[in-house]
XYZ file of N, CA and C in Angstrom:
243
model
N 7.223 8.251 6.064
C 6.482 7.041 6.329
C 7.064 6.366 7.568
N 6.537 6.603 8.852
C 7.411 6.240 10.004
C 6.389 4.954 10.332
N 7.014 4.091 11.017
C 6.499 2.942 11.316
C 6.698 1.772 10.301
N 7.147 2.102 9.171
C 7.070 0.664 8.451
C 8.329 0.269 8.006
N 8.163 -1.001 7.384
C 9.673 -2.041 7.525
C 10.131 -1.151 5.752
N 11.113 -1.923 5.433
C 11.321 -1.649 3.686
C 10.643 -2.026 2.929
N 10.326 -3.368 2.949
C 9.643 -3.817 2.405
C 8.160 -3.202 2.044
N 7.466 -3.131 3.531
C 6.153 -1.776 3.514
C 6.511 -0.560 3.055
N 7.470 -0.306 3.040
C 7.405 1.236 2.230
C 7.821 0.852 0.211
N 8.112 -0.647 0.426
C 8.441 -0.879 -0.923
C 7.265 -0.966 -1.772
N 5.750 -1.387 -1.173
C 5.178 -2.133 -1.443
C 3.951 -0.653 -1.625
N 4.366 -0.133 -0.252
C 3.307 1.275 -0.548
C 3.636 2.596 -1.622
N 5.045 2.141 -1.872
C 5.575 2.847 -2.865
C 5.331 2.321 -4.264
N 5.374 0.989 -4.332
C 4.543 0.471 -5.752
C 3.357 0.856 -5.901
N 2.383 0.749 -4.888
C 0.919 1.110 -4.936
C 0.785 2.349 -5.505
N 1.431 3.516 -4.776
C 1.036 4.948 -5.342
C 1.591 5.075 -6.369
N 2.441 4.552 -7.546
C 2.641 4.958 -8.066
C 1.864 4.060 -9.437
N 1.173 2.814 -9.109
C 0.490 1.928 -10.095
C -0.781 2.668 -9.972
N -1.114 3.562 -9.461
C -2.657 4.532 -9.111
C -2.588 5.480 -10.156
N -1.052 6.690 -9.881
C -0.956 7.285 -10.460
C -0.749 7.099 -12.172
N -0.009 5.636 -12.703
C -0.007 5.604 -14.486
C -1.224 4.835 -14.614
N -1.634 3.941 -14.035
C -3.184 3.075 -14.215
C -4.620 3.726 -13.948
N -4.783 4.144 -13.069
C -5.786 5.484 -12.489
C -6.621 4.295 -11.551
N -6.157 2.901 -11.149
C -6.796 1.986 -10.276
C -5.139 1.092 -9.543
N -6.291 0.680 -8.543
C -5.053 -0.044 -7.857
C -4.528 -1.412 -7.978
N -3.282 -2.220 -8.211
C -2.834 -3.123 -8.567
C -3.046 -4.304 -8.172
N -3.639 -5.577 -8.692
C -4.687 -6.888 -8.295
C -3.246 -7.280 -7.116
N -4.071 -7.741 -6.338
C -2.934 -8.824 -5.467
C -2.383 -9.827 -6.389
N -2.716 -10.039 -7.566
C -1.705 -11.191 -8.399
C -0.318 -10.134 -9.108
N -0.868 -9.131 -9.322
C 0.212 -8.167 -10.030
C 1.271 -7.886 -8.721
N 0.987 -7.700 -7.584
C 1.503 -7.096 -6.592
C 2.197 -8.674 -6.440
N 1.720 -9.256 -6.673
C 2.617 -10.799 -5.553
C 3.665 -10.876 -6.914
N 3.352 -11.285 -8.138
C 4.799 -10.933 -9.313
C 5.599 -10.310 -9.033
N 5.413 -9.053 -8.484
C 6.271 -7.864 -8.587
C 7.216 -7.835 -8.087
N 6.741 -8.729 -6.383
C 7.639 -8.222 -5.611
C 7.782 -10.150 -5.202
N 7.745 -11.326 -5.813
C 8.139 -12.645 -5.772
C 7.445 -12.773 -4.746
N 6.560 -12.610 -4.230
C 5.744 -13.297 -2.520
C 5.525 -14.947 -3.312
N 5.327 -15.855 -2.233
C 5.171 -16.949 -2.342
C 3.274 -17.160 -2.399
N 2.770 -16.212 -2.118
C 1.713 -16.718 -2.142
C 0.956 -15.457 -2.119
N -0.369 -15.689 -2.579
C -1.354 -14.339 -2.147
C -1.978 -14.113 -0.689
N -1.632 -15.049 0.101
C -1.946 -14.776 1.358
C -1.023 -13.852 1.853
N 0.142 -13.547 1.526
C 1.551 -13.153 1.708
C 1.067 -11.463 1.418
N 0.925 -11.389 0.021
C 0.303 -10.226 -0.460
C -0.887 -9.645 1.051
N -1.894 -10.454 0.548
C -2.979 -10.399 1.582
C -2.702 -9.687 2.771
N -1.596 -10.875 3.838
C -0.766 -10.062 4.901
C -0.082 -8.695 5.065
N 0.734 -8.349 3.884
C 1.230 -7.161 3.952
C 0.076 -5.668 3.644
N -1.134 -6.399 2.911
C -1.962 -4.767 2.531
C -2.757 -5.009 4.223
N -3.170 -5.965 5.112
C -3.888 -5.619 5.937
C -2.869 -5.029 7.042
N -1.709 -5.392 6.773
C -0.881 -4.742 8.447
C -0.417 -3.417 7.992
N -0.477 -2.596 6.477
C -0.956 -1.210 5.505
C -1.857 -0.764 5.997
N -3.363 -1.157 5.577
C -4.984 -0.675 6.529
C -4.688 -0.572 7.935
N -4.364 -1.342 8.535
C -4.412 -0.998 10.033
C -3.402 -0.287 10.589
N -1.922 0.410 9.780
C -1.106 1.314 10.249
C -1.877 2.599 9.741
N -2.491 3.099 8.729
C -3.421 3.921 8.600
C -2.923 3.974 7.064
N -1.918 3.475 6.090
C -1.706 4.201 5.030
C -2.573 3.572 3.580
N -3.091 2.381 4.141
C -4.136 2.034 2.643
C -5.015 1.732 3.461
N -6.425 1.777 2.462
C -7.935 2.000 2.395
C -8.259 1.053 1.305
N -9.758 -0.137 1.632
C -9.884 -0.723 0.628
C -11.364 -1.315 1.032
N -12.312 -1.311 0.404
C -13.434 -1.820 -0.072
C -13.556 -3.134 -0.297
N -13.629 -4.166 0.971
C -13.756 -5.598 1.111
C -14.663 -5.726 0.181
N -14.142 -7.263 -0.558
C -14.911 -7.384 -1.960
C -15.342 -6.443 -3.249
N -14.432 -5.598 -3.714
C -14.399 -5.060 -4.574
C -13.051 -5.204 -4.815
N -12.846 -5.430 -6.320
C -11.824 -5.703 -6.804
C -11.321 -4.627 -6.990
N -9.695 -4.060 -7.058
C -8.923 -3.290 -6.981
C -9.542 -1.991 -6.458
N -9.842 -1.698 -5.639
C -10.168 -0.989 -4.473
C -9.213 -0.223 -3.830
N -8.332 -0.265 -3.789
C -6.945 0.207 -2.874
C -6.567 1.478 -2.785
N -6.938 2.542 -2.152
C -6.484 3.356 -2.209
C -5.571 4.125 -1.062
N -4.693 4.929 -1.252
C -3.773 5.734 -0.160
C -4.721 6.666 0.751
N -4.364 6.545 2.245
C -4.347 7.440 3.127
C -3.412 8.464 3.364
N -3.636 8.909 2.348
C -3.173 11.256 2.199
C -2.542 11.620 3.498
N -3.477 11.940 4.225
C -3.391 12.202 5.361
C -2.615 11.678 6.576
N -2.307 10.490 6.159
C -1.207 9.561 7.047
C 0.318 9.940 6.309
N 0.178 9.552 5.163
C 1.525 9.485 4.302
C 1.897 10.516 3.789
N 1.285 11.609 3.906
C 1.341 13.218 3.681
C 1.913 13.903 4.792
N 1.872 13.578 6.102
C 1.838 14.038 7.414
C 2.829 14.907 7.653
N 3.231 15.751 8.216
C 4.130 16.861 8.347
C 3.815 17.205 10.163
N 5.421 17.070 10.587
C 5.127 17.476 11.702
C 5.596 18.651 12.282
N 5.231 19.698 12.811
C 5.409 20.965 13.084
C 5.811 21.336 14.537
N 6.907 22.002 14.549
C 7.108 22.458 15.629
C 6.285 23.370 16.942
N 6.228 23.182 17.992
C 5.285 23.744 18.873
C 6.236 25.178 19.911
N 6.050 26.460 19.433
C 6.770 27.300 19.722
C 6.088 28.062 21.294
Protein backbone atom coordinates (compact mmCIF):
# COMPACT_ATOMS: atom_id res chain seq x y z
CA UNK A 1 0.00 0.00 0.00
CA UNK A 2 2.43 2.80 -1.12
CA UNK A 3 1.31 6.27 -0.76
CA UNK A 4 -0.57 6.27 2.43
CA UNK A 5 0.01 7.62 6.00
CA UNK A 6 -0.66 4.83 9.06
CA UNK A 7 -3.38 5.89 9.86
CA UNK A 8 -4.77 5.24 5.96
CA UNK A 9 -3.48 1.99 5.94
CA UNK A 10 -5.10 1.64 9.51
CA UNK A 11 -8.32 2.57 8.39
CA UNK A 12 -8.12 0.59 4.93
CA UNK A 13 -7.09 -2.25 6.90
CA UNK A 14 -10.25 -2.06 9.14
CA UNK A 15 -12.38 -1.77 6.04
CA UNK A 16 -11.21 -5.05 4.38
CA UNK A 17 -11.44 -6.85 6.96
CA UNK A 18 -15.22 -5.53 8.33
CA UNK A 19 -16.23 -6.73 4.43
CA UNK A 20 -14.71 -9.86 4.87
CA UNK A 21 -16.73 -11.07 8.67
CA UNK A 22 -19.89 -8.66 7.80
CA UNK A 23 -20.14 -9.29 3.91
CA UNK A 24 -20.91 -5.10 3.79
CA UNK A 25 -18.95 -2.16 4.54
CA UNK A 26 -18.68 -0.35 7.94
CA UNK A 27 -21.24 2.93 8.55
CA UNK A 28 -19.02 6.04 9.02
CA UNK A 29 -20.46 6.01 12.71
CA UNK A 30 -18.84 2.48 13.31
CA UNK A 31 -15.62 3.63 11.59
CA UNK A 32 -15.46 7.09 13.60
CA UNK A 33 -15.86 4.72 17.23
CA UNK A 34 -13.29 2.63 16.16
CA UNK A 35 -10.75 4.62 15.49
CA UNK A 36 -11.96 7.96 18.17
CA UNK A 37 -12.27 10.66 15.11
CA UNK A 38 -13.86 13.69 16.53
CA UNK A 39 -16.33 13.91 14.10
CA UNK A 40 -17.89 12.28 10.94
CA UNK A 41 -16.60 14.82 8.76
CA UNK A 42 -13.16 13.47 9.94
CA UNK A 43 -14.30 9.94 8.90
CA UNK A 44 -15.78 11.59 5.73
CA UNK A 45 -12.17 13.18 5.03
CA UNK A 46 -10.16 10.15 5.36
CA UNK A 47 -12.57 7.66 2.92
CA UNK A 48 -12.50 10.57 0.17
CA UNK A 49 -8.53 11.17 0.17
CA UNK A 50 -8.98 6.59 0.01
CA UNK A 51 -11.34 7.13 -3.41
CA UNK A 52 -9.12 9.48 -4.90
CA UNK A 53 -5.67 7.52 -4.13
CA UNK A 54 -7.46 4.65 -5.98
CA UNK A 55 -7.97 2.10 -2.97
CA UNK A 56 -11.87 2.55 -2.02
CA UNK A 57 -14.94 2.73 -4.26
CA UNK A 58 -18.32 3.95 -3.07
CA UNK A 59 -21.80 4.68 -4.35
CA UNK A 60 -22.70 8.40 -3.30
CA UNK A 61 -25.85 8.02 -1.33
CA UNK A 62 -26.08 4.55 -0.69
CA UNK A 63 -25.52 3.48 2.56
CA UNK A 64 -22.56 1.24 3.26
CA UNK A 65 -21.38 1.07 -0.17
CA UNK A 66 -17.63 0.84 0.33
CA UNK A 67 -15.85 -1.27 -1.38
CA UNK A 68 -11.84 -2.11 -2.07
CA UNK A 69 -9.93 -1.39 -5.21
CA UNK A 70 -8.23 -5.06 -5.89
CA UNK A 71 -6.37 -3.85 -8.35
CA UNK A 72 -4.67 -0.92 -6.58
CA UNK A 73 -4.08 -2.76 -3.22
CA UNK A 74 -3.29 -6.06 -4.90
CA UNK A 75 -0.61 -4.47 -7.17
CA UNK A 76 2.62 -6.30 -7.71
CA UNK A 77 5.41 -4.82 -9.33
CA UNK A 78 7.56 -6.74 -11.75
CA UNK A 79 10.75 -6.50 -12.91
CA UNK A 80 11.54 -5.38 -16.60
CA UNK A 81 14.35 -7.78 -17.98
Amino acid sequence: MHGLTEKQRLLLDYIEKYLEVHGFSPSYREIQKEFAFASIASVSKHIATLTRKGYLRFEKGIARSLTLEKEQSSSAFLPIV
